[in-house]
Coordinates of C-alpha atoms in Angstrom, one line a residue:
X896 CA 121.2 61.3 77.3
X897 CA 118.7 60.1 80.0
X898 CA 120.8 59.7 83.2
X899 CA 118.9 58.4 86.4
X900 CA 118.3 61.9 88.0
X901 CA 117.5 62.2 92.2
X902 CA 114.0 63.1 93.3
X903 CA 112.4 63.4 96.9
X904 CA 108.9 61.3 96.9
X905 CA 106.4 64.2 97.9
X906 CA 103.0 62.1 97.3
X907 CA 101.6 59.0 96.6
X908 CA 99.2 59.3 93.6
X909 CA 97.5 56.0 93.1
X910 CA 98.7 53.1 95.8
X911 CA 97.2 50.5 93.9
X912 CA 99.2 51.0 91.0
X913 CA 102.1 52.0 92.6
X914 CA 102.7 55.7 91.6
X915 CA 104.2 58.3 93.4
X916 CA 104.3 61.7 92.6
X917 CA 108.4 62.8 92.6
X918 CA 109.8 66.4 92.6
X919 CA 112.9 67.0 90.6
X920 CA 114.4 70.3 91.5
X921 CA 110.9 72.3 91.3
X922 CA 109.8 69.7 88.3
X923 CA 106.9 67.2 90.0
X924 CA 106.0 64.2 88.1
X925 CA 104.4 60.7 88.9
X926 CA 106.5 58.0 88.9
X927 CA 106.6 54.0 89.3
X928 CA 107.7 53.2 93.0
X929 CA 107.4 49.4 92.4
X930 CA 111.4 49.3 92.9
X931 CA 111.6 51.2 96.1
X932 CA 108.5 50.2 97.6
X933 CA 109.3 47.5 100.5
X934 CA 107.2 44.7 100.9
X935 CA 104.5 45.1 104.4
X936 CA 105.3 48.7 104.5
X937 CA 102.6 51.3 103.6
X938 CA 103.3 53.7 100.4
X939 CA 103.2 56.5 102.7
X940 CA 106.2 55.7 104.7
X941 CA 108.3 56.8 100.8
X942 CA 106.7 60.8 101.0
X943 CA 110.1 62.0 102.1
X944 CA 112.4 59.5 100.5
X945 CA 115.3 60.3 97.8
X946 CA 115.3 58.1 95.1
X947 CA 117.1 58.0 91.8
X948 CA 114.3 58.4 88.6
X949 CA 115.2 56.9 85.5
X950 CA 112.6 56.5 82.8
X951 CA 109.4 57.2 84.7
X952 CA 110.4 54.7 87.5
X953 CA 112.2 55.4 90.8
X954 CA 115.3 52.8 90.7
X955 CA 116.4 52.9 94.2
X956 CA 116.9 55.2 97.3
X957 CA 119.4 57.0 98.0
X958 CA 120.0 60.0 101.4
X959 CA 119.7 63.6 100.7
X960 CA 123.4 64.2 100.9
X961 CA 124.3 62.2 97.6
X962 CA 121.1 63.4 95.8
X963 CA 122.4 66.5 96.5
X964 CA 126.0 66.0 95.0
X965 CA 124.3 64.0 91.8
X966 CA 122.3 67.3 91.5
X967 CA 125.5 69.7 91.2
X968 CA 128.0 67.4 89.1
X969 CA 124.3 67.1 86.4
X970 CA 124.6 71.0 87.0
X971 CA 128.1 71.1 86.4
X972 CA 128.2 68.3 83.0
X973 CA 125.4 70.9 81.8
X974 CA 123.2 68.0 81.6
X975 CA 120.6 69.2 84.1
X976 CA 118.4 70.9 81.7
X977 CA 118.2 68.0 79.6
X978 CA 117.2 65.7 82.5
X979 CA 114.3 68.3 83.6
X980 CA 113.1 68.7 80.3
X981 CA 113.1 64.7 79.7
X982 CA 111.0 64.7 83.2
X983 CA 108.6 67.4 81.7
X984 CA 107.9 65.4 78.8
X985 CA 108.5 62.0 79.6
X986 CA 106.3 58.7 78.6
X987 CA 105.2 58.4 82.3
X988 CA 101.9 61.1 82.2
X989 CA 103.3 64.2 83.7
X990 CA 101.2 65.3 87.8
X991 CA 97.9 66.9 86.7
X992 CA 97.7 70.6 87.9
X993 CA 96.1 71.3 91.5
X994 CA 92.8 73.0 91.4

């Protein structure tokens, strides 16, 4: 179905081009932050931020409490399986491992 699904911004992977790296409920994958970003404030200041991630870009920010309730009701629809696995394979290339 591919709902907007909420993620907290955990890193920024490449500042230039405006990618963050987003964790989804244990899935992490790098995202377009051009939406969310706000203009004279560093990409750093979003490691922390909710946002709602639809199609490899993070849409807009939202607090912890109602990322927290879109979680459960996707939980509760059973579409949170769906959503992860559209994160995991996604056309945005998934966070390469750590070493």
């Amino acid at each position: 179905m591919c709902l907007g699904i909420p993620g907290r911004i955990v890193a920024i992977a490449d500042e230039d081009a405006m990618l963050a790296v987003v964790d989804v409920s244990g899935v992490r994958r790098t995202v377009d932050v051009v939406c969310v970003a706000q203009e004279g404030e560093p990409l750093e200041a979003l490691i922390g931020v909710w946002v709602l991630v639809h199609v490899g870009f993070a849409m807009s920010r939202i607090d912890e409490e109602e990322a927290a309730a879109t979680l459960k009701v996707l939980a509760e629809i059973g579409e949170m399986e769906g959503e992860l696995d559209a994160m995991r394979t996604g056309s945005v290339a998934p966070l390469a491992p750590a070493n």
